[in-house]
Short mmCIF file of C-alpha atoms (C1' of nucleotides) in Angstrom, two decimals:
data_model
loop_
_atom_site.label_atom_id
_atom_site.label_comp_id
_atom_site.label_asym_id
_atom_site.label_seq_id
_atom_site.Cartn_x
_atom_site.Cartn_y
_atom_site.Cartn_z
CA UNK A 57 0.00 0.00 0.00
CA UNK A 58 2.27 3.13 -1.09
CA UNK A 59 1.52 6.70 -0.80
CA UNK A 60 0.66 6.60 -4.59
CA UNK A 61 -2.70 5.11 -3.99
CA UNK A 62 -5.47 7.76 -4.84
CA UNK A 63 -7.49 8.67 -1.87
CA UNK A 64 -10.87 7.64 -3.01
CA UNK A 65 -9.67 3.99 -2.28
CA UNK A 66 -9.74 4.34 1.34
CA UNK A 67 -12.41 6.80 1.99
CA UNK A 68 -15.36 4.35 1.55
CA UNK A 69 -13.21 2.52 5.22
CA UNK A 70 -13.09 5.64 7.02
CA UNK A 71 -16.52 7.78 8.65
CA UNK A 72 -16.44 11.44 7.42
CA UNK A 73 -13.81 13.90 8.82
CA UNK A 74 -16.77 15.07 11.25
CA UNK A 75 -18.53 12.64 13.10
CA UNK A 76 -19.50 11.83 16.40
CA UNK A 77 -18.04 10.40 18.98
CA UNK A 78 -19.02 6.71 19.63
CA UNK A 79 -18.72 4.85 22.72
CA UNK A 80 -17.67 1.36 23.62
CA UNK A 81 -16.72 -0.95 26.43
CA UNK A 82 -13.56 -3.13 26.55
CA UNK A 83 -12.93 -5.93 28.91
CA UNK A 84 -9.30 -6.87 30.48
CA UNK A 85 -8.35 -9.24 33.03
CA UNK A 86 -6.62 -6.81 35.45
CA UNK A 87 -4.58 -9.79 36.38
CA UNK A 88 -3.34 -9.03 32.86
CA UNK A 89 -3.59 -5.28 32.69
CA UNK A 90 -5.60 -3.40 35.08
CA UNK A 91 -6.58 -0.14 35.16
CA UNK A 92 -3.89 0.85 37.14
CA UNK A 93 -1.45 -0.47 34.10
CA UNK A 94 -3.41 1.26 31.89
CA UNK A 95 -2.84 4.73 34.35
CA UNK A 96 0.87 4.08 34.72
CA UNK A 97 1.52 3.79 30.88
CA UNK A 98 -0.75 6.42 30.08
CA UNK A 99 -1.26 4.85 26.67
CA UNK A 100 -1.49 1.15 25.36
CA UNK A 101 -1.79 -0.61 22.20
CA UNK A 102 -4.98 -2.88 22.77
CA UNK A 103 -3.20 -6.20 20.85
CA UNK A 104 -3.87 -10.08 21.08
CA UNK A 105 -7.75 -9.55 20.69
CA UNK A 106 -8.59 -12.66 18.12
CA UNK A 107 -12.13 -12.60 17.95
CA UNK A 108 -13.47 -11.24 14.60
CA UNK A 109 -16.65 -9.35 16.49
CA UNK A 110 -14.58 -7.56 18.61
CA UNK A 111 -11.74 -7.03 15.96
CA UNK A 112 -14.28 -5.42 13.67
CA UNK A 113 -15.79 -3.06 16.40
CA UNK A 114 -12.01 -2.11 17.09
CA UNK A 115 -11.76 -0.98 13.38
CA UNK A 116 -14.71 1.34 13.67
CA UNK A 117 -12.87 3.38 16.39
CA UNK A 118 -11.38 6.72 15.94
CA UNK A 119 -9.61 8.98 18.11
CA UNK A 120 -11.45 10.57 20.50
CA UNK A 121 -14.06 7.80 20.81
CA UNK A 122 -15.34 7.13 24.52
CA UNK A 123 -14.29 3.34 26.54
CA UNK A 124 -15.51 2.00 29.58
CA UNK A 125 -12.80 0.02 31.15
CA UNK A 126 -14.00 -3.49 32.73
CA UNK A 127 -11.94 -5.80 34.49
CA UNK A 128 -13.24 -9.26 33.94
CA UNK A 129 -12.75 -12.70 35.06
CA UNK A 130 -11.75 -11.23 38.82
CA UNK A 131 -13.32 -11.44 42.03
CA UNK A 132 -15.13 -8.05 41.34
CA UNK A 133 -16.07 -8.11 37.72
CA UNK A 134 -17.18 -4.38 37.13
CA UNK A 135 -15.96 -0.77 34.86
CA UNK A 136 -13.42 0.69 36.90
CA UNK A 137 -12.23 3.42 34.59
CA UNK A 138 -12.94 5.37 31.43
CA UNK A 139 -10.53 5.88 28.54
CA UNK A 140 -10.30 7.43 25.11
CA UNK A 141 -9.52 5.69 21.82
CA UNK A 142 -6.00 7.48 20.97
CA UNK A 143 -5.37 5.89 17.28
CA UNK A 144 -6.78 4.78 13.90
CA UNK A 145 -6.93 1.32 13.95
CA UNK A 146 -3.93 -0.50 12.40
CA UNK A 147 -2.83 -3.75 11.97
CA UNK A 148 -1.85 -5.64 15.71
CA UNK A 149 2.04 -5.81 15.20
CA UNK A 150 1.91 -8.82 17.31
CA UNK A 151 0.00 -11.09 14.67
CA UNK A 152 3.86 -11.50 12.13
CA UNK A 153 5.44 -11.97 15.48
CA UNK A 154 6.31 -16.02 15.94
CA UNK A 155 7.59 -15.78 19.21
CA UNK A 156 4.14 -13.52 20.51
CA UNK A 157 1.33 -15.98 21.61
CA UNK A 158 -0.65 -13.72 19.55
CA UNK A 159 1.07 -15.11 16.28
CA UNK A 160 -1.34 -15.75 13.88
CA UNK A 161 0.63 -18.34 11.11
CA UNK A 162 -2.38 -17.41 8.83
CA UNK A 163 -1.88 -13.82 8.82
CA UNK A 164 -0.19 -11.65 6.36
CA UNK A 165 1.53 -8.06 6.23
CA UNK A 166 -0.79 -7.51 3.01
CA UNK A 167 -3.99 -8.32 4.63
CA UNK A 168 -3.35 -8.13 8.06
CA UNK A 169 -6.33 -10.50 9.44
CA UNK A 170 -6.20 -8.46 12.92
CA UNK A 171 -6.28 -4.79 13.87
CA UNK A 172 -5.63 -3.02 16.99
CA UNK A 173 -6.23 0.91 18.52
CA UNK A 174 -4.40 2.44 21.22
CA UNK A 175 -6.24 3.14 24.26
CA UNK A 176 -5.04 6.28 26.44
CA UNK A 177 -5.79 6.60 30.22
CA UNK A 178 -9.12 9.19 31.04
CA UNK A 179 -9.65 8.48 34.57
CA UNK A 180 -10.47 5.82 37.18
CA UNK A 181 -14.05 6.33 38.86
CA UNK A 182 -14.61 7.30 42.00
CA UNK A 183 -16.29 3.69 42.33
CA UNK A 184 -15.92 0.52 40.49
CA UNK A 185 -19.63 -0.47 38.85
CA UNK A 186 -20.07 -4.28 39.68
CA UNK A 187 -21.51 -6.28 37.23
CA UNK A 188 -24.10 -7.26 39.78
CA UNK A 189 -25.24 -3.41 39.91
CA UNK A 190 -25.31 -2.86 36.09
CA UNK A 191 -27.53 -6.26 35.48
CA UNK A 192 -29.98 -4.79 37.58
CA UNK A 193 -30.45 -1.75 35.11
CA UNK A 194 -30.52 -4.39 32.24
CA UNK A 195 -34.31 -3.18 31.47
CA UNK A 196 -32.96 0.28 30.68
CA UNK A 197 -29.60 -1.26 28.72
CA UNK A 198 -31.65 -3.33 26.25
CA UNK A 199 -31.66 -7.13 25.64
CA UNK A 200 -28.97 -6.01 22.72
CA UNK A 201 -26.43 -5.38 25.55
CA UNK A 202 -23.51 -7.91 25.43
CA UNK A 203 -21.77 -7.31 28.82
CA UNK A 204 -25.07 -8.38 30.32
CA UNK A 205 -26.18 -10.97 27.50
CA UNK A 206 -26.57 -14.59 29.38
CA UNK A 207 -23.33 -16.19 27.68
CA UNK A 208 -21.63 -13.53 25.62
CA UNK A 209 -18.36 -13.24 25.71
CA UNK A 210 -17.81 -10.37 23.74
CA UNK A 211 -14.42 -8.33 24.59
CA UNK A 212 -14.81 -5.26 22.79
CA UNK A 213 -18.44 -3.85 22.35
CA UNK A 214 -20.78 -0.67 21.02
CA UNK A 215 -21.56 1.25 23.98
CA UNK A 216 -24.89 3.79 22.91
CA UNK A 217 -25.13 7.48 24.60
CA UNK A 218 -28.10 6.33 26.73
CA UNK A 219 -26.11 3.01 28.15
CA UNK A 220 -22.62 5.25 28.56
CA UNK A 221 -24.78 7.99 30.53
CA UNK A 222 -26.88 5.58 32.45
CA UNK A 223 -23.54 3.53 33.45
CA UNK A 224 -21.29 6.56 34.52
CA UNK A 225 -24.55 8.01 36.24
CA UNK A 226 -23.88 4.60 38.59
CA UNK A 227 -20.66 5.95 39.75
"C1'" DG B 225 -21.55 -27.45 4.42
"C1'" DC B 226 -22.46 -30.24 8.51
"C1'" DC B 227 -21.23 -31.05 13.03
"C1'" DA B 228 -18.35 -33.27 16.69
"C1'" DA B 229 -14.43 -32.18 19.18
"C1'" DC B 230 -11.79 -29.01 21.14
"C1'" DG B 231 -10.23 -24.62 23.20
"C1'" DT B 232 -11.48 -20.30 25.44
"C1'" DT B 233 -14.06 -16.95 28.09
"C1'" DG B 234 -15.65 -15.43 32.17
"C1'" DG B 235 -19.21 -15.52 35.91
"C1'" DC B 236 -19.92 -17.88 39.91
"C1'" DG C 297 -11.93 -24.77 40.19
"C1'" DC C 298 -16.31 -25.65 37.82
"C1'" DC C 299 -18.82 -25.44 33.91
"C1'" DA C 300 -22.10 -23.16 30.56
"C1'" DA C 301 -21.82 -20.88 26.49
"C1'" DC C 302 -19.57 -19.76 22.65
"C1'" DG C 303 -16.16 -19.73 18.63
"C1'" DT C 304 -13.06 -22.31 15.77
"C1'" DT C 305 -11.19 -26.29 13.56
"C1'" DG C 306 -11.08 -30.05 10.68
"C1'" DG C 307 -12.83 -34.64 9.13
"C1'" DC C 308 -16.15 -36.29 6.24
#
DNA sequence: GCCAACGTTGGC
DNA sequence: GCCAACGTTGGC
């Protein structure tokens, strides 16, 4: 892909130059990377996720967008942070890299199978938001919710404007 | 293209 | 640590 390529090529991947921000909610094992990793670093590429729904929610992101930082699979699984997507999405680095457990054989630097954004640090709430809290304000999140769909396991997901104010109104 | 087997996620 | 639910793989 070289700088020669005519710009009408990409513009049908990319939203117009003015459009608003989206929300979403990603999910880490803070055994992993926590919030507080995600504070001290200020700014992280989010690599190794390998699920197609989530990858292709990740390449719908653009700078400025609005997360909701969950820690999952914890003794308190709840959002314990907000940050901001800080990047187009590009190709996760860590996909051509054989010694990464995120090596994917099948991949290839032409058509990079999985993409990636960097997420940058906003702030940690003043409370975390148990799951156990939000699924009793499911009525008001929808049935089309993931985080609190019976059996999804969805990492990265749409948050709307109504769920992101009703969540951070929990805090 | 079906579907059994397997691996993973993640709440509990 | 258990296990339900889900996604992926690969034989046929």
């Amino acid at each position: 892909m070289g700088r020669g390529c005519t710009r009408h090529v990409h513009d049908h991947h990319r939203r117009p130059r003015v459009s608003r921000k989206r929300h979403w909610l990603m999910k880490t094992e803070p055994d992993a990377f926590s919030i507080d990793d995600l504070k001290r670093v200020v700014t992280e590429p989010w690599n190794g996720v390998r699920n197609y729904q989530a990858r292709n929610h990740m390449r719908q992101m653009q700078p400025g967008d609005g997360v909701l930082f969950y820690h999952s699979s914890c003794e308190v699984p709840a959002i314990v942070g907000t940050a901001t997507v800080a990047s187009e999405p590009y190709p996760d680095p860590t996909q051509f890299d054989p010694k990464s457990d995120y090596y994917d054989a099948k991949s290839t630097r032409a058509e990079p199978r999985w993409s990636l954004v960097d997420v940058k640090f906003d702030r940690k709430l003043k409370r975390a938001i148990p799951l156990e809290e939000i699924k009793r304000h499911g009525d008001a999140l929808g049935e089309g919710f993931a985080l609190t769909q019976r059996g999804s396991r969805l990492s990265v997901m749409p948050v709307t404007a109504a769920q992101w104010k009703l969540l951070l109104s929990l805090e």
